[in-house]
Coordinates of C-alpha atoms in Angstrom, one line a residue:
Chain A
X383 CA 98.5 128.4 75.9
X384 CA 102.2 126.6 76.6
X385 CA 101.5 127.2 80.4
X386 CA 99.5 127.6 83.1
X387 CA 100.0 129.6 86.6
X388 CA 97.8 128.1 89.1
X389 CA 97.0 129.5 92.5
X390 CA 96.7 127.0 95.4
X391 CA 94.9 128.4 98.9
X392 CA 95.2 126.2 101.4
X393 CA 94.0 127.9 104.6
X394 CA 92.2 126.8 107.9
X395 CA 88.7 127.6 108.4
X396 CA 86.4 128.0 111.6
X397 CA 82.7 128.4 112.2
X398 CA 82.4 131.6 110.8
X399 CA 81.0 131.2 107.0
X400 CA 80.9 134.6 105.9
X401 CA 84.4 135.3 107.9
X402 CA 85.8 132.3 106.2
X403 CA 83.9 133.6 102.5
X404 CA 85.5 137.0 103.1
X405 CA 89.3 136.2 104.1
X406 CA 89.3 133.7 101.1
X407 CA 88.4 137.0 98.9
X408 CA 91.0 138.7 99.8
X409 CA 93.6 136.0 99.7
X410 CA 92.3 135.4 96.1
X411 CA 92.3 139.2 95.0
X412 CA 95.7 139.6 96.7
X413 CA 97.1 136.4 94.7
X414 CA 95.5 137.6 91.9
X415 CA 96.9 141.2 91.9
X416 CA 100.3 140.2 92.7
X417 CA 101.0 137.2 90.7
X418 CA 98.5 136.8 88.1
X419 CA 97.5 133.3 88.5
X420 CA 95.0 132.1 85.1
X421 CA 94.0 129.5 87.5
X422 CA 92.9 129.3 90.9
X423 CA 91.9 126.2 92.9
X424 CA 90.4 126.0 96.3
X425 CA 90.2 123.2 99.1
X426 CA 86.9 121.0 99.4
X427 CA 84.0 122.8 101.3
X428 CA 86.2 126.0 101.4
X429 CA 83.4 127.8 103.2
X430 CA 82.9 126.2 106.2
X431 CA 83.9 124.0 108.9
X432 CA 84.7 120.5 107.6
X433 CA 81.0 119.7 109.0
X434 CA 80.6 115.7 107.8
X435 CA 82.1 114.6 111.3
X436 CA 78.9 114.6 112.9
X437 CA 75.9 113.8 111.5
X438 CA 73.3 116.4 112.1
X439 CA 70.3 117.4 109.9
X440 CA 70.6 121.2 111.4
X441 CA 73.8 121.3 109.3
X442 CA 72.4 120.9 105.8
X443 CA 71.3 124.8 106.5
X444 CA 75.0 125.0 105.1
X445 CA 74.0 124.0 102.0
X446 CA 73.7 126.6 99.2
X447 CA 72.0 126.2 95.9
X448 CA 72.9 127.1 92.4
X449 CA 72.7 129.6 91.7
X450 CA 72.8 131.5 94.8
X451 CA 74.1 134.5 96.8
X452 CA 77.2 132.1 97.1
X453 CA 77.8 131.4 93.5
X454 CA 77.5 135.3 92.9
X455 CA 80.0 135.7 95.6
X456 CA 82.7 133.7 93.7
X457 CA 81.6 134.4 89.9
X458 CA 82.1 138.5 90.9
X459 CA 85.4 137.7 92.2
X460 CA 86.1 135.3 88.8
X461 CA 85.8 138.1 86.9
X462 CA 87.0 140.8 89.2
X463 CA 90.2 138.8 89.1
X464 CA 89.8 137.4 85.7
X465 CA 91.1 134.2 87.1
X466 CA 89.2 130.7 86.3
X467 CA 88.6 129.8 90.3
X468 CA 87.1 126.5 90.8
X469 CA 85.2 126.2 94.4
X470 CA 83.4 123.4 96.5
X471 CA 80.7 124.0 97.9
X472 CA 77.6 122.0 99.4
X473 CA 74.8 122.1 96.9
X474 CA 71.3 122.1 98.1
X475 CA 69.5 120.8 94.5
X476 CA 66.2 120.0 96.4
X477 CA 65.1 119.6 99.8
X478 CA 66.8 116.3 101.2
X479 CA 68.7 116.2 98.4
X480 CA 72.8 117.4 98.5
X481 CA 75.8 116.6 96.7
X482 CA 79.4 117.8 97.2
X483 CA 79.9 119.6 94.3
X484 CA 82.9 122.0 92.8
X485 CA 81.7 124.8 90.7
X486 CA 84.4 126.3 87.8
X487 CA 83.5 129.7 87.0
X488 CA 85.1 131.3 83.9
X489 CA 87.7 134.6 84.1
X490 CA 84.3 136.5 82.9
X491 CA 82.0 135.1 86.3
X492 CA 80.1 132.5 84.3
X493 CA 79.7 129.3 85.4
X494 CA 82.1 126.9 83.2
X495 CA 80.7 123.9 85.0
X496 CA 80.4 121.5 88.0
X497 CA 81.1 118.4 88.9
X498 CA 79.4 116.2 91.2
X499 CA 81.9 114.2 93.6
X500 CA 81.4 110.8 92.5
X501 CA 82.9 108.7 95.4
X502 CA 81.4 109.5 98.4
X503 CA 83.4 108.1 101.6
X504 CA 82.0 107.1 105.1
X505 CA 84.3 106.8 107.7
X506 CA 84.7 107.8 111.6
X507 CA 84.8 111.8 111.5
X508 CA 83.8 111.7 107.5
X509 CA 80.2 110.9 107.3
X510 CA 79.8 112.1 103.8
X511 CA 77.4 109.1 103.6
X512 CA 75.0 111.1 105.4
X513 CA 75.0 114.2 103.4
X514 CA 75.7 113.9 100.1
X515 CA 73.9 112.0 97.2
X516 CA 77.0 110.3 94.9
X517 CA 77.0 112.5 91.7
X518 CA 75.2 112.0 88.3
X519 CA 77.2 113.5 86.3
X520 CA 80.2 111.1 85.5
X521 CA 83.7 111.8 85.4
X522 CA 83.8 114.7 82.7
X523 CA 86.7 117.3 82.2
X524 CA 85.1 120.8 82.5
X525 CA 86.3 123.5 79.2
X526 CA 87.7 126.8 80.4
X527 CA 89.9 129.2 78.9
X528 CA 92.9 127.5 80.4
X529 CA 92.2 123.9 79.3
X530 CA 89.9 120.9 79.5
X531 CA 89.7 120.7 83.5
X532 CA 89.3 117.1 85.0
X533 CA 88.1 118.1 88.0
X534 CA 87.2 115.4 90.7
X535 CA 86.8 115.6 94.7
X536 CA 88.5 114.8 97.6
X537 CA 87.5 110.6 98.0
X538 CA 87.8 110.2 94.5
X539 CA 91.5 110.9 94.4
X540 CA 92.0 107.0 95.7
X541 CA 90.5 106.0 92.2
X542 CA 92.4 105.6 89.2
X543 CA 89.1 104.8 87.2
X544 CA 88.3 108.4 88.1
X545 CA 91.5 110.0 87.0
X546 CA 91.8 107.6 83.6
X547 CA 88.2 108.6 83.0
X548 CA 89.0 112.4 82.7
X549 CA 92.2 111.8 80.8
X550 CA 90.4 109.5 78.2
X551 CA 88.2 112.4 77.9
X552 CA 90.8 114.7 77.2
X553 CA 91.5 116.7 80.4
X554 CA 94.5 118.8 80.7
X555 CA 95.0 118.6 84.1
X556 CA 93.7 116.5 87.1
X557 CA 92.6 118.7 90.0
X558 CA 91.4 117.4 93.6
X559 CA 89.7 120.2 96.2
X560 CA 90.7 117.7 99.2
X561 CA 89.7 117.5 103.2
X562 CA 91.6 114.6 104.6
X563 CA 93.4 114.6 107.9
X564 CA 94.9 112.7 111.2
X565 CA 93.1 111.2 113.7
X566 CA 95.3 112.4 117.1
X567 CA 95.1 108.7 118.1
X568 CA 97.0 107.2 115.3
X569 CA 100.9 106.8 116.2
X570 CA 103.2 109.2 114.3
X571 CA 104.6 106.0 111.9
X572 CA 100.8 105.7 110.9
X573 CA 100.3 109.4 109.7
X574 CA 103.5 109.1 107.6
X575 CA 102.2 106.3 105.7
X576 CA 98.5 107.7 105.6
X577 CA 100.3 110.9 104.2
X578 CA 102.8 109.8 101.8
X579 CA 100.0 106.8 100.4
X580 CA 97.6 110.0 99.8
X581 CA 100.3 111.9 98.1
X582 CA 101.8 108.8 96.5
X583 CA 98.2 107.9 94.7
X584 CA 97.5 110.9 93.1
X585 CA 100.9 111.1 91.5
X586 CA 100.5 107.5 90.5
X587 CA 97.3 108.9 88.6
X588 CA 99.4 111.8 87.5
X589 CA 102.1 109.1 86.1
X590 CA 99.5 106.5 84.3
X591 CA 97.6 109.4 82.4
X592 CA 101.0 112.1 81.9
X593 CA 98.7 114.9 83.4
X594 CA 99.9 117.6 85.9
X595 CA 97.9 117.2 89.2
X596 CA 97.3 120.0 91.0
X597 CA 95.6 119.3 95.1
X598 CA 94.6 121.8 97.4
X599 CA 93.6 120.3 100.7
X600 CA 92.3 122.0 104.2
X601 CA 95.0 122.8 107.4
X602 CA 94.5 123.2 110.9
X603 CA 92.8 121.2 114.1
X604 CA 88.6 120.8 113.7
X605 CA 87.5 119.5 117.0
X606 CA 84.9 117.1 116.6
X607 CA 81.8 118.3 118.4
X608 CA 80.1 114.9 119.6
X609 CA 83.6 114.1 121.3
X610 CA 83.6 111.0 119.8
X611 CA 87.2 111.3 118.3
X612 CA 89.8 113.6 118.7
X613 CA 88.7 115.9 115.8
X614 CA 90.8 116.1 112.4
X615 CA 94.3 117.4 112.4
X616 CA 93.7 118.2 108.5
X617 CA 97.3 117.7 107.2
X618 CA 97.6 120.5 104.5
X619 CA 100.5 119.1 102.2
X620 CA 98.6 120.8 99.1
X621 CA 100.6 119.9 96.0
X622 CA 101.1 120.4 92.3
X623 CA 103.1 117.3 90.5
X624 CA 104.4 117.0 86.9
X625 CA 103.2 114.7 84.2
X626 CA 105.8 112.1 85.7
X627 CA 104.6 112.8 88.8
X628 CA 107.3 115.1 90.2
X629 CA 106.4 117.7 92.6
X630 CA 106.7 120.9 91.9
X631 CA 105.1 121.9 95.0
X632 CA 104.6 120.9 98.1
X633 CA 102.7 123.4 100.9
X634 CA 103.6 122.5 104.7
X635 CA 101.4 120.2 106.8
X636 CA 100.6 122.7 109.6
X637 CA 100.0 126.1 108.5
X638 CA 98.6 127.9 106.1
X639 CA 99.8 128.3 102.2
X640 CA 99.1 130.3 99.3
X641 CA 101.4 130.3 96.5
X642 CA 101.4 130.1 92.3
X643 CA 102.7 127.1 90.4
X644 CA 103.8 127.1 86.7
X645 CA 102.8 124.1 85.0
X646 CA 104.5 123.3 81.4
X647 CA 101.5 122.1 79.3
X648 CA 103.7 121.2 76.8
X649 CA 105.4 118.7 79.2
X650 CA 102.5 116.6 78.9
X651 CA 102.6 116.8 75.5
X652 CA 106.4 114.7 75.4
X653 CA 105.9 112.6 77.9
X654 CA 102.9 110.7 76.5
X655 CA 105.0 110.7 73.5
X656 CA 107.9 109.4 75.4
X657 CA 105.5 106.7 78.1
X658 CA 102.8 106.5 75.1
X659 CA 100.7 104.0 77.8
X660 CA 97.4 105.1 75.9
X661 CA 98.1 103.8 73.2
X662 CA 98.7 99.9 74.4
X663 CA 96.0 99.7 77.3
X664 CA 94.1 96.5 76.4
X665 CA 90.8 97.9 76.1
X666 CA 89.4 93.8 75.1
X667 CA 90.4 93.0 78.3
X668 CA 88.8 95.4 81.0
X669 CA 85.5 94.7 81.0
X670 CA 85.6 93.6 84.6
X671 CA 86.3 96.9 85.4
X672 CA 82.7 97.5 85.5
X673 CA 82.0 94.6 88.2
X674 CA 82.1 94.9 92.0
X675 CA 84.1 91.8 92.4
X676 CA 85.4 89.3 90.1
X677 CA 84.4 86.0 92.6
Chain B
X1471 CA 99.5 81.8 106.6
X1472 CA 99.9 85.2 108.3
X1473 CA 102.8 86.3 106.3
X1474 CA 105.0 85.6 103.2
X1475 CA 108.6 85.6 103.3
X1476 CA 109.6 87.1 100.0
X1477 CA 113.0 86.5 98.3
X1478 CA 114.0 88.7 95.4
X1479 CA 116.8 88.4 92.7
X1480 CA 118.3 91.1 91.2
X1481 CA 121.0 90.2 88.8
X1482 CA 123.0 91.1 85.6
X1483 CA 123.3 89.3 83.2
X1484 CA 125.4 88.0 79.8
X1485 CA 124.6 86.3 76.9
X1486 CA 125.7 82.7 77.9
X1487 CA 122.1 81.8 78.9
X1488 CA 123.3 78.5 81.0
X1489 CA 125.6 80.3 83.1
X1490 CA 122.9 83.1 83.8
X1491 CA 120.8 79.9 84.7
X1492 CA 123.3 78.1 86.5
X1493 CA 123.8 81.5 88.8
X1494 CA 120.0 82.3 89.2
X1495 CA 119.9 78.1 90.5
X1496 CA 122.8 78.7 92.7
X1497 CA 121.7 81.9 94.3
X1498 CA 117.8 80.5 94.9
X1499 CA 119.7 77.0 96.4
X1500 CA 121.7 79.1 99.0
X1501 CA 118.7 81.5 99.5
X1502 CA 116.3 79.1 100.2
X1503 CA 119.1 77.1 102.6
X1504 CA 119.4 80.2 104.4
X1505 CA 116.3 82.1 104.5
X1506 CA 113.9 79.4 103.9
X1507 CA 111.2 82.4 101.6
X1508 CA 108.0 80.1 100.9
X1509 CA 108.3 82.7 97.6
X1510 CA 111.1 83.6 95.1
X1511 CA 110.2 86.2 92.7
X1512 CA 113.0 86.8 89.5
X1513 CA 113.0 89.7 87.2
X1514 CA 112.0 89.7 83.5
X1515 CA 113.1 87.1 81.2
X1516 CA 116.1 86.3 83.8
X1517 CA 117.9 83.3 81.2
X1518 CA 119.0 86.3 79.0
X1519 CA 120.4 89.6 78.2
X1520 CA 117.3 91.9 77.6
X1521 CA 117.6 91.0 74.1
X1522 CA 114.8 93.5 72.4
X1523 CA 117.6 96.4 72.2
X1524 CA 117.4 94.8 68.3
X1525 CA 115.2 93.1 66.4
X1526 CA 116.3 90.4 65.2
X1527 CA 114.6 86.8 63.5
X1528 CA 117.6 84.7 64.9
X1529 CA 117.1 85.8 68.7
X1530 CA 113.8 84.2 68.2
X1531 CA 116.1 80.8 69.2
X1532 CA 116.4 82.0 73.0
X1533 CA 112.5 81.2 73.2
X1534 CA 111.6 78.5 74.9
X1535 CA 108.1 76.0 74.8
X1536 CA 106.3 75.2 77.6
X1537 CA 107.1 72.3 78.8
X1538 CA 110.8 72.4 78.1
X1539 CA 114.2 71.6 79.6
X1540 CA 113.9 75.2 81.0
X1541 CA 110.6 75.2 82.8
X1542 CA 111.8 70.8 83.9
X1543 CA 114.7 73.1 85.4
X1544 CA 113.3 75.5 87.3
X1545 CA 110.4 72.4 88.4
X1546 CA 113.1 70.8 89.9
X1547 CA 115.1 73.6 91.7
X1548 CA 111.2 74.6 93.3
X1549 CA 110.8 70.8 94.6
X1550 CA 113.9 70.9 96.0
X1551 CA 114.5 74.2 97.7
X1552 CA 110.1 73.9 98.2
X1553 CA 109.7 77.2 97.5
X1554 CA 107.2 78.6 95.2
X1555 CA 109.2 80.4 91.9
X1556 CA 107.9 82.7 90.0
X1557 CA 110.0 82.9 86.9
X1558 CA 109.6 84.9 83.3
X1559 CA 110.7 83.1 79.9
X1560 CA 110.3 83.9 75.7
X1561 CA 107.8 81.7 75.2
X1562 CA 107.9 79.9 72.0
X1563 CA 104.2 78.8 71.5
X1564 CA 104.3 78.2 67.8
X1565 CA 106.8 78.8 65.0
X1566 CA 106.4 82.3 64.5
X1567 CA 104.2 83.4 67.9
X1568 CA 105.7 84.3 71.0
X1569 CA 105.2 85.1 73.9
X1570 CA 106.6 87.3 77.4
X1571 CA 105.6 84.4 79.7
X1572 CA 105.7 84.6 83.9
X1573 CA 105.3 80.4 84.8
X1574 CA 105.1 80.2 88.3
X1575 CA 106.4 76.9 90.2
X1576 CA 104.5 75.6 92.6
X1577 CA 106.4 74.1 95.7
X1578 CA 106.6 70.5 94.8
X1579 CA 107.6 71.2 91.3
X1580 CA 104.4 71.4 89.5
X1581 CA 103.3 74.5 87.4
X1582 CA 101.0 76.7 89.2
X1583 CA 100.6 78.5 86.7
X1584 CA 101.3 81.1 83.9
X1585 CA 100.7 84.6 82.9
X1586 CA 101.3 86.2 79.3
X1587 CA 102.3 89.4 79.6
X1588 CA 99.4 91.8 78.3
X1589 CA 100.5 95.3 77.6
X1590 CA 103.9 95.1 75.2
X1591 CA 105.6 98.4 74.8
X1592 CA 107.6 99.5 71.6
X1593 CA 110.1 102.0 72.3
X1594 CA 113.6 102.4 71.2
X1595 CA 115.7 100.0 73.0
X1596 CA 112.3 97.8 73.8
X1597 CA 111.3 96.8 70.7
X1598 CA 108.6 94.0 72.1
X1599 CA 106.3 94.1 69.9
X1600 CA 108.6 92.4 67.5
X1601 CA 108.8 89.4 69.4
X1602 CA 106.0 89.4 71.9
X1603 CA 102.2 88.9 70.8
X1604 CA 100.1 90.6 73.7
X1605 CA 98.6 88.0 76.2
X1606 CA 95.8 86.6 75.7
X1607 CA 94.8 84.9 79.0
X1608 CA 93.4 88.3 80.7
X1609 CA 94.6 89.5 84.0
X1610 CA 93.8 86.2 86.2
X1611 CA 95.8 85.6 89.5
X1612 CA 97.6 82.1 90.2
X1613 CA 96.8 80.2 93.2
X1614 CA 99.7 78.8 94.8
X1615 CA 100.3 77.0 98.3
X1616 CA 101.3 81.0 99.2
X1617 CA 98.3 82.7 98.2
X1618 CA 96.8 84.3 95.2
X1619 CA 99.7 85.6 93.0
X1620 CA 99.1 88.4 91.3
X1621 CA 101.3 87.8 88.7
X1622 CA 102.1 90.8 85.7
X1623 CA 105.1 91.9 83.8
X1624 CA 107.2 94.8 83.1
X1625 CA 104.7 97.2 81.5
X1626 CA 101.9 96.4 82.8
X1627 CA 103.2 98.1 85.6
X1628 CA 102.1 101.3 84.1
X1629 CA 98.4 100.1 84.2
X1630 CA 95.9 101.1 86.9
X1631 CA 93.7 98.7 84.9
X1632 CA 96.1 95.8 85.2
X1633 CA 96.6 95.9 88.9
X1634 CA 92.7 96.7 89.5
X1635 CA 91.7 93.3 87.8
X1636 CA 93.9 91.5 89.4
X1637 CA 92.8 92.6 93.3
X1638 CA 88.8 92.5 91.6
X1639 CA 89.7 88.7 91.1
X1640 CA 91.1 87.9 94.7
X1641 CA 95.2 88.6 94.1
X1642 CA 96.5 88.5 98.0
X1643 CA 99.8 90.3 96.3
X1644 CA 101.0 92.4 93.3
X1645 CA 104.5 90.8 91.2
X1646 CA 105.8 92.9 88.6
X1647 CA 109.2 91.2 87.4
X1648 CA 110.7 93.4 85.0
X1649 CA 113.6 95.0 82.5
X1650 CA 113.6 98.7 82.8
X1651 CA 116.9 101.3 82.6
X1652 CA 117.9 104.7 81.6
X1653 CA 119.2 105.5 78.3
X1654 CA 122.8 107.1 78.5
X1655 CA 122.0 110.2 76.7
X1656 CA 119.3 111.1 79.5
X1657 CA 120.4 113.7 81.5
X1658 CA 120.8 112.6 85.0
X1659 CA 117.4 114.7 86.4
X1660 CA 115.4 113.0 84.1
X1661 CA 116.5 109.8 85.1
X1662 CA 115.6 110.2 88.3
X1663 CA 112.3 111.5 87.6
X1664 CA 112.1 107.8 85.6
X1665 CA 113.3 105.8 88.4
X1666 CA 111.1 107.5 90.8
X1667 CA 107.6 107.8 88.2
X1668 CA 108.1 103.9 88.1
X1669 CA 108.4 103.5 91.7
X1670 CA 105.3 105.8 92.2
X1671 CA 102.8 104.2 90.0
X1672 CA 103.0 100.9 91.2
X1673 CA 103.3 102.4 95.3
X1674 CA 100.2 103.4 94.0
X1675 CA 98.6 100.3 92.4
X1676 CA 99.5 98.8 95.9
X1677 CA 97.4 102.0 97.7
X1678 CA 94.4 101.9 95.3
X1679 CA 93.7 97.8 95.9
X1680 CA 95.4 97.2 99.5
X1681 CA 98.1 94.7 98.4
X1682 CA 101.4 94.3 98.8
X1683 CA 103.8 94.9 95.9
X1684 CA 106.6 93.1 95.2
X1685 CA 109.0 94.3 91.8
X1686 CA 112.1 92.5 90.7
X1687 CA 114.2 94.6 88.3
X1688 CA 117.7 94.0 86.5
X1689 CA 120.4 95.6 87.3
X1690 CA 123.4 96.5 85.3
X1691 CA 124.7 97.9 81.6
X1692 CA 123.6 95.3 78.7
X1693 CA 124.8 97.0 75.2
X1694 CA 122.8 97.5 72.1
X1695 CA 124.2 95.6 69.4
X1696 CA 123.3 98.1 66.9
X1697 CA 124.7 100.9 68.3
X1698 CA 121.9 102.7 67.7
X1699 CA 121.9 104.1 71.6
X1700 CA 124.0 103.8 74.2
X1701 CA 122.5 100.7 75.6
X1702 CA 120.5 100.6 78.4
X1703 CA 121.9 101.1 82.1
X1704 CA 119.2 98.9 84.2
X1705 CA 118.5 100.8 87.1
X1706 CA 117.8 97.2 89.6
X1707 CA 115.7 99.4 92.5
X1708 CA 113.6 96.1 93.3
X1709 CA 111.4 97.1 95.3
X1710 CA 108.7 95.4 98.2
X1711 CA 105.7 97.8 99.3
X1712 CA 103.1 97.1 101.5
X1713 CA 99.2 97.9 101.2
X1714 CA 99.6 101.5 102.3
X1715 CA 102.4 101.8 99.4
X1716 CA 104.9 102.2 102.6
X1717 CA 108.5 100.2 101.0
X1718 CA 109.4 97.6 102.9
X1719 CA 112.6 97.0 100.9
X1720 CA 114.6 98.9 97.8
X1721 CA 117.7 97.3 96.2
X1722 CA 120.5 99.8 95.1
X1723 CA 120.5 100.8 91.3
X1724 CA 123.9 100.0 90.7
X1725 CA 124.6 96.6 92.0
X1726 CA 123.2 92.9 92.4
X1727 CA 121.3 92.6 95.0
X1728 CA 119.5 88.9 96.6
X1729 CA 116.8 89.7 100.0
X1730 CA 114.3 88.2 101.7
X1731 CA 111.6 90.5 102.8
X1732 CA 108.5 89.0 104.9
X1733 CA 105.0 90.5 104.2
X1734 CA 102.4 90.7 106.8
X1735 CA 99.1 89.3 104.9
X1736 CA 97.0 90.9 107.5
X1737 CA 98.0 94.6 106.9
X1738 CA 95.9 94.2 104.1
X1739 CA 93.0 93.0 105.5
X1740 CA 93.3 95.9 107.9
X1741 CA 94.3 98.7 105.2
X1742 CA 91.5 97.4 103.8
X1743 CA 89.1 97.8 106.0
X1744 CA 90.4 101.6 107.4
X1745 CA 90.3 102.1 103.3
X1746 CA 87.6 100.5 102.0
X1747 CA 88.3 102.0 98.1
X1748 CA 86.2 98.6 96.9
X1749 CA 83.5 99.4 98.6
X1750 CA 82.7 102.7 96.6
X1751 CA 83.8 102.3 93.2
X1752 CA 80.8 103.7 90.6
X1753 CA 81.0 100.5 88.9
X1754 CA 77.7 102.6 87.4
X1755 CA 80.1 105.1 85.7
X1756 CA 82.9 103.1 84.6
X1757 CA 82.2 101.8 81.3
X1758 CA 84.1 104.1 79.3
X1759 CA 87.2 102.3 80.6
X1760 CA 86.5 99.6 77.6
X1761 CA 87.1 102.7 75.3
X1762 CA 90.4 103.6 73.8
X1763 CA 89.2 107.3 73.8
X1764 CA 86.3 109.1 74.5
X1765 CA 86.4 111.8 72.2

């Protein structure tokens, strides 16, 4: 496989789960009938409301186990569409026990794997602290029919330990299901930088590890419903960057955006031939990688 | 101290090593007399022409020991212009092992320090690893009168793990002095996507750990002696970014260029705080970063 065409859906969502479930169907059926994408990636929690700015025990009736009417849902449309999809949902694996976890189903509806967001944030209006366990399941690349998938979450993206993780364990691609957005307070200077240091990261991680990264992140104003802050203005931006970290896609900030990328898997291949950086990381000296601080 | 005022020097160079020197003196004498930087950061071994286009036994005689009449040099012009220097020599430790060595000067002449640079590319046109044995003092940052100085070199730029080290052991800032150009045979998109991938990755180390970045490139066409490519056009582009990867400064790719940029030390105490990436690091899932590959 020299290539890959990968579907991004960046939508906005409201409280309507089965409304949101159902137009995300069509968008994918409709991508996948007129463009044939062998790869489709979705935004974090695609199903709901972005519901981690409150903290609020009724919402973990969200939450959706595997396997489940939900994972049916999205493993019929998998192979419907005979597209690899990978989803993020919120995974009720016992009572009082969540994670935030993306599910990769193969073209023929099985499950190719999950992974368990490893980084969980806690912030103002993102108190994923509250709801979701961190994941067990380290930072392993998921095998589909289109390629070792390092698949990673939202949070995580800000970590190149993540990223170099999946590459080292041979991921074709890097791929982050995102939520992240503006606080209305923050002056217009400040969004640009929180923006561009978002985008800038990733392709950083993109650039150290010569892997394509493809991010799919939510659009649209979520009021926050304890009035605390001004709700998130989630900023879109979804994008799909080159093994040197160029862009080959960029989706607008405030509105909605569906649209197939071709990646070049091969480009990978002659760029860590050209920037060989695995081959001279100095692997005596990073043991105090594994410390909290180095005081 | 609440801020740094940063002066880079971006320069080309010839081979006649005590002119290059006598320059680099004159332009930090009239810098610090009109700027007055409490810092003065030079790009990669600044005495010379980037002489690893070759290799060749008989350039081993640009190498210098420590102490010398070099490092008594650059001593002297820190106690007089009281500025701390951060400068990058061919270290000759002992015959036959060498060095890519960043000494910095503190302010009343002493050394503050040194770094040996730890990842060594080989490519063609960069053939370091014919003159350079990889460091062997680990990533440690140098305390100076102006902070903590991160202090790494040229390639090492391309390391996450470089950068990560050196904020886990208390760096206030990020200094990359470095060599780095296109080859003349690139076509002019891909050397943009160079100029730009380099720029990216270390925006991003500055992102990932909250620190300011400072990167002093040279500037200007140095030919290879061999003829075996077109020599290497140094693409200058110094660059100063702050915490949130935001660039405070960029020098133009085609000419010299001398600034002084000041750095606000408390942005990163407030980056760090909105973006508290060391708090969450699974320091619990890291260790395979000690691997080369985990296949």
């Amino acid at each position: 496989m020299k290539s890959i065409k990968v579907g991004i859906i960046q939508l906005s969502k409201t409280s309507d789960v089965a409304d949101n479930r159902r137009r995300l169907g069509e968008e994918i059926r409709r991508m996948a009938h007129t463009d044939h994408p062998d790869l489709i990636v979705n935004q974090e929690l695609h199903d709901s409301l972005y519901f981690c700015q409150t903290e609020s025990t009724d919402l973990c009736d969200l939450a959706v186990s595997l396997p489940s009417e939900t994972t049916e849902f999205y493993s019929r449309l998998a192979a419907e569409t005979e597209t690899v999809i990978v989803t993020s949902l919120f995974e009720r694996r016992a009572p009082g026990l969540y994670h935030n976890t993306a599910v990769v189903f193969e073209k023929d509806g099985s499950v190719a794997g999950k992974y368990r967001k490893m980084h969980i944030p806690d912030d103002p209006a993102y108190y994923e602290k509250f709801y979701f366990t961190p994941g067990d399941m380290g930072f392993e690349p998921i095998n589909t029919s289109v390629g070792r998938l390092g698949v990673l979450v939202c949070w995580d993206q800000w970590y190149p330990e993540a990223a170099r993780l999946m590459a080292l364990r041979g991921a074709d691609i890097l791929i982050y299901p995102t939520a992240i957005g503006w606080e209305s307070t923050d002056p217009e200077d400040e969004k640009m930088r929180q923006r561009d240091a978002w985008m800038t990261v990733q392709r950083g991680h993109a650039i150290a590890n010569g892997l394509p990264v493809v991010t799919v992140n939510r659009v649209g104003h979520e009021p926050d419903p304890s009035g605390v802050t001004g709700g998130i203005q989630f900023w879109g931006s979804s994008f799909v960057a080159g093994p040197q970290g160029e862009m080959l896609h960029l989706s607008p900030s405030d509105k909605e955006d569906v649209a197939v990328i071709c990646i070049d898997k091969q480009r990978s291949e002659w760029v860590r031939r050209w920037w060989p950086f695995l081959r001279d990381r100095r692997i005596d000296a990073y043991d105090g990688l594994t410390s909290r601080f180095l005081d």
